[in-house]
């Protein structure tokens, strides 16, 4: 967990970590890249690039890989900890959670993107709210569709958000909401970190 904005905008100093764990989990299950591609809905070429540390992978796409490998998403990251502090089920209200600014939240880094989880787990809650810092550059992920919905609101910087083959440039104050089964991808083609409030369904952790 990082405690300053400057640190939260850093990219992963070990960009191949997620890919290396993906390869390990895949081989442990006796799956080829072709088999993982068939189960996850992602292309063989893209998965190969991720495993070799050439391309990064977003959390929603990683969620599909994790499901295909029967692994929690958190296990693909260094600490292996849950996205936010676990609260015993008996202490959780059934209809809301409250997260104070001073309580902090865990962050996950995958390639150019740092995800700060904004909500504790709560029964019967399906949204996954995150603050995402997207560093410039890197390789573009392939366009990808999956179940659920996505919402993105740009707080700072600019973002290219491709939906069904059409690129849309989002600037501060712009937002985008889509059904996630439509192929989509995002990319920061500027020289500065872009900050986005992102809400997806279903929950990733």
Coordinates of C-alpha atoms in Angstrom, one line a residue:
X1 CA 0.0 0.0 0.0
X2 CA 1.4 3.4 -0.9
X3 CA 0.9 6.5 1.2
X4 CA 1.6 9.3 -1.3
X5 CA 0.2 10.4 -4.6
X6 CA 3.6 10.4 -6.1
X7 CA 4.2 6.8 -5.2
X8 CA 0.7 5.7 -6.3
X9 CA 1.5 6.9 -9.8
X10 CA 4.7 4.8 -10.1
X11 CA 4.6 1.9 -12.6
X12 CA 5.4 -1.6 -11.5
X13 CA 9.2 -2.0 -11.0
X14 CA 8.8 -5.7 -11.9
X15 CA 6.4 -5.6 -14.9
X16 CA 6.9 -9.3 -15.6
X17 CA 5.5 -10.4 -12.2
X18 CA 1.9 -10.9 -13.2
X19 CA 2.9 -12.7 -16.5
X20 CA 5.3 -14.9 -14.7
X21 CA 2.6 -16.0 -12.2
X22 CA 0.2 -16.5 -15.0
X23 CA 2.6 -18.9 -16.7
X24 CA 3.3 -20.8 -13.5
X25 CA -0.4 -21.2 -12.7
X26 CA -1.2 -22.2 -16.3
X27 CA 1.5 -24.9 -16.3
X28 CA 0.5 -26.2 -12.9
X29 CA -2.9 -26.9 -14.4
X30 CA -1.4 -28.5 -17.5
X31 CA -2.9 -25.9 -19.8
X32 CA -1.3 -24.7 -23.1
X33 CA -1.6 -21.1 -24.1
X34 CA -4.3 -22.3 -26.6
X35 CA -6.2 -23.9 -23.8
X36 CA -6.0 -20.8 -21.6
X37 CA -7.1 -18.6 -24.6
X38 CA -10.1 -20.8 -25.1
X39 CA -11.1 -20.6 -21.5
X40 CA -10.5 -16.9 -21.0
X41 CA -11.6 -15.4 -24.3
X42 CA -8.3 -13.7 -24.9
X43 CA -6.0 -14.4 -27.8
X44 CA -3.0 -16.7 -27.7
X45 CA -0.7 -13.9 -28.9
X46 CA -1.8 -11.5 -26.2
X47 CA -1.5 -14.1 -23.4
X48 CA 2.0 -15.0 -24.7
X49 CA 3.0 -11.3 -24.6
X50 CA 1.7 -10.9 -21.0
X51 CA 3.5 -14.1 -19.8
X52 CA 6.7 -12.7 -21.3
X53 CA 6.3 -9.3 -19.7
X54 CA 6.0 -7.6 -23.1
X55 CA 2.3 -6.5 -22.5
X56 CA 0.4 -5.6 -19.4
X57 CA -3.1 -6.9 -18.6
X58 CA -5.9 -4.9 -17.1
X59 CA -7.8 -6.2 -14.0
X60 CA -11.0 -7.1 -15.9
X61 CA -9.1 -9.3 -18.4
X62 CA -7.0 -10.7 -15.6
X63 CA -10.2 -11.6 -13.8
X64 CA -11.1 -13.8 -16.8
X65 CA -7.7 -15.5 -16.7
X66 CA -7.9 -16.0 -13.0
X67 CA -11.3 -17.7 -13.4
X68 CA -10.0 -19.9 -16.2
X69 CA -7.1 -21.0 -13.9
X70 CA -9.3 -21.3 -10.8
X71 CA -7.2 -18.7 -8.9
X72 CA -8.1 -15.5 -7.0
X73 CA -7.0 -12.4 -8.8
X74 CA -5.0 -11.3 -5.8
X75 CA -2.6 -14.3 -6.2
X76 CA -1.3 -12.8 -9.4
X77 CA 0.3 -10.0 -7.4
X78 CA 3.3 -9.9 -5.1
X79 CA 1.6 -9.6 -1.7
X80 CA -1.3 -12.1 -2.4
X81 CA -3.4 -10.1 0.0
X82 CA -7.1 -9.3 -0.4
X83 CA -7.9 -6.0 -2.1
X84 CA -9.1 -4.4 1.1
X85 CA -8.9 -5.4 4.8
X86 CA -11.1 -8.4 5.5
X87 CA -13.9 -7.8 7.9
X88 CA -15.6 -10.8 9.6
X89 CA -18.9 -11.5 7.9
X90 CA -20.8 -11.1 11.2
X91 CA -19.7 -7.5 11.5
X92 CA -20.7 -6.5 7.9
X93 CA -24.0 -4.7 7.3
X94 CA -26.1 -6.3 4.6
X95 CA -26.7 -3.1 2.6
X96 CA -23.6 -0.8 2.7
X97 CA -20.0 -0.3 3.5
X98 CA -18.2 2.9 4.7
X99 CA -14.6 3.5 3.8
X100 CA -12.8 6.4 5.5
X101 CA -10.1 8.4 3.8
X102 CA -7.7 7.7 6.6
X103 CA -8.2 4.0 6.6
X104 CA -6.2 3.6 3.4
X105 CA -6.7 0.9 0.7
X106 CA -4.6 -1.7 -1.0
X107 CA -3.2 -1.0 -4.5
X108 CA -2.5 -3.4 -7.3
X109 CA -0.1 -2.6 -10.1
X110 CA -0.3 -4.3 -13.5
X111 CA 2.0 -2.8 -16.2
X112 CA 1.1 0.8 -16.7
X113 CA -1.9 0.8 -14.4
X114 CA -2.2 1.2 -10.7
X115 CA -5.6 0.3 -9.1
X116 CA -6.5 1.7 -5.7
X117 CA -9.5 -0.2 -4.3
X118 CA -12.1 2.2 -3.0
X119 CA -14.6 -0.1 -1.2
X120 CA -14.6 -2.8 1.4
X121 CA -16.2 -6.1 0.6
X122 CA -19.9 -6.2 1.4
X123 CA -22.5 -9.0 1.0
X124 CA -24.9 -8.5 -1.9
X125 CA -22.9 -5.5 -3.3
X126 CA -21.8 -6.0 -6.9
X127 CA -19.9 -2.8 -7.9
X128 CA -16.1 -2.6 -7.9
X129 CA -15.1 1.0 -7.5
X130 CA -11.4 1.9 -8.1
X131 CA -9.2 4.9 -8.6
X132 CA -6.9 4.0 -11.5
X133 CA -3.6 5.8 -12.4
X134 CA -2.6 5.0 -15.9
X135 CA 1.1 5.8 -16.8
X136 CA 2.0 6.9 -20.3
X137 CA 3.1 4.5 -22.9
X138 CA 3.4 0.7 -22.9
X139 CA 1.8 -1.7 -25.3
X140 CA -1.9 -1.5 -26.0
X141 CA -4.0 -4.3 -24.7
X142 CA -6.1 -6.1 -27.2
X143 CA -9.8 -5.1 -27.3
X144 CA -11.7 -7.5 -25.0
X145 CA -15.3 -8.1 -24.1
X146 CA -16.6 -9.8 -20.9
X147 CA -19.7 -9.8 -18.7
X148 CA -20.9 -6.9 -16.6
X149 CA -20.7 -3.1 -17.1
X150 CA -17.9 -0.5 -16.8
X151 CA -17.9 3.2 -16.0
X152 CA -14.9 5.5 -16.3
X153 CA -14.7 9.2 -15.2
X154 CA -11.5 11.1 -16.0
X155 CA -10.2 13.2 -13.1
X156 CA -6.9 14.3 -14.6
X157 CA -5.1 13.8 -17.9
X158 CA -6.4 12.3 -21.1
X159 CA -7.4 8.8 -22.1
X160 CA -8.1 7.0 -25.3
X161 CA -11.0 4.6 -24.8
X162 CA -11.8 2.3 -27.7
X163 CA -15.3 0.9 -27.9
X164 CA -16.3 -1.6 -30.6
X165 CA -13.4 -0.4 -32.8
X166 CA -14.1 3.4 -32.4
X167 CA -11.6 5.5 -30.4
X168 CA -12.9 8.2 -28.0
X169 CA -10.6 10.7 -26.3
X170 CA -11.7 11.4 -22.8
X171 CA -10.5 14.6 -20.9
X172 CA -11.1 15.7 -17.3
X173 CA -14.8 15.7 -16.6
X174 CA -15.6 13.3 -19.4
X175 CA -17.1 9.9 -18.6
X176 CA -18.0 6.7 -20.4
X177 CA -20.4 3.9 -19.4
X178 CA -20.7 0.6 -21.4
X179 CA -21.9 -2.9 -21.3
X180 CA -18.6 -4.8 -21.0
X181 CA -19.5 -7.5 -23.5
X182 CA -18.7 -4.9 -26.3
X183 CA -15.0 -5.2 -27.2
X184 CA -13.1 -2.3 -25.6
X185 CA -9.7 -1.2 -24.5
X186 CA -8.0 1.9 -23.1
X187 CA -4.6 3.6 -23.5
X188 CA -2.8 6.7 -22.3
X189 CA -1.0 8.2 -25.3
X190 CA 0.1 11.4 -23.5
X191 CA 3.2 12.2 -21.6
X192 CA 1.5 12.4 -18.2
X193 CA -0.2 10.0 -15.8
X194 CA -4.0 9.9 -16.3
X195 CA -6.3 9.4 -13.2
X196 CA -9.7 7.8 -13.6
X197 CA -12.5 6.8 -11.3
X198 CA -13.5 3.4 -12.6
X199 CA -16.5 1.3 -11.5
X200 CA -17.0 -2.2 -12.9
X201 CA -19.2 -5.2 -12.4
X202 CA -19.0 -7.8 -11.2
X203 CA -16.5 -7.4 -8.3
X204 CA -13.0 -8.6 -9.2
X205 CA -11.9 -9.6 -5.7

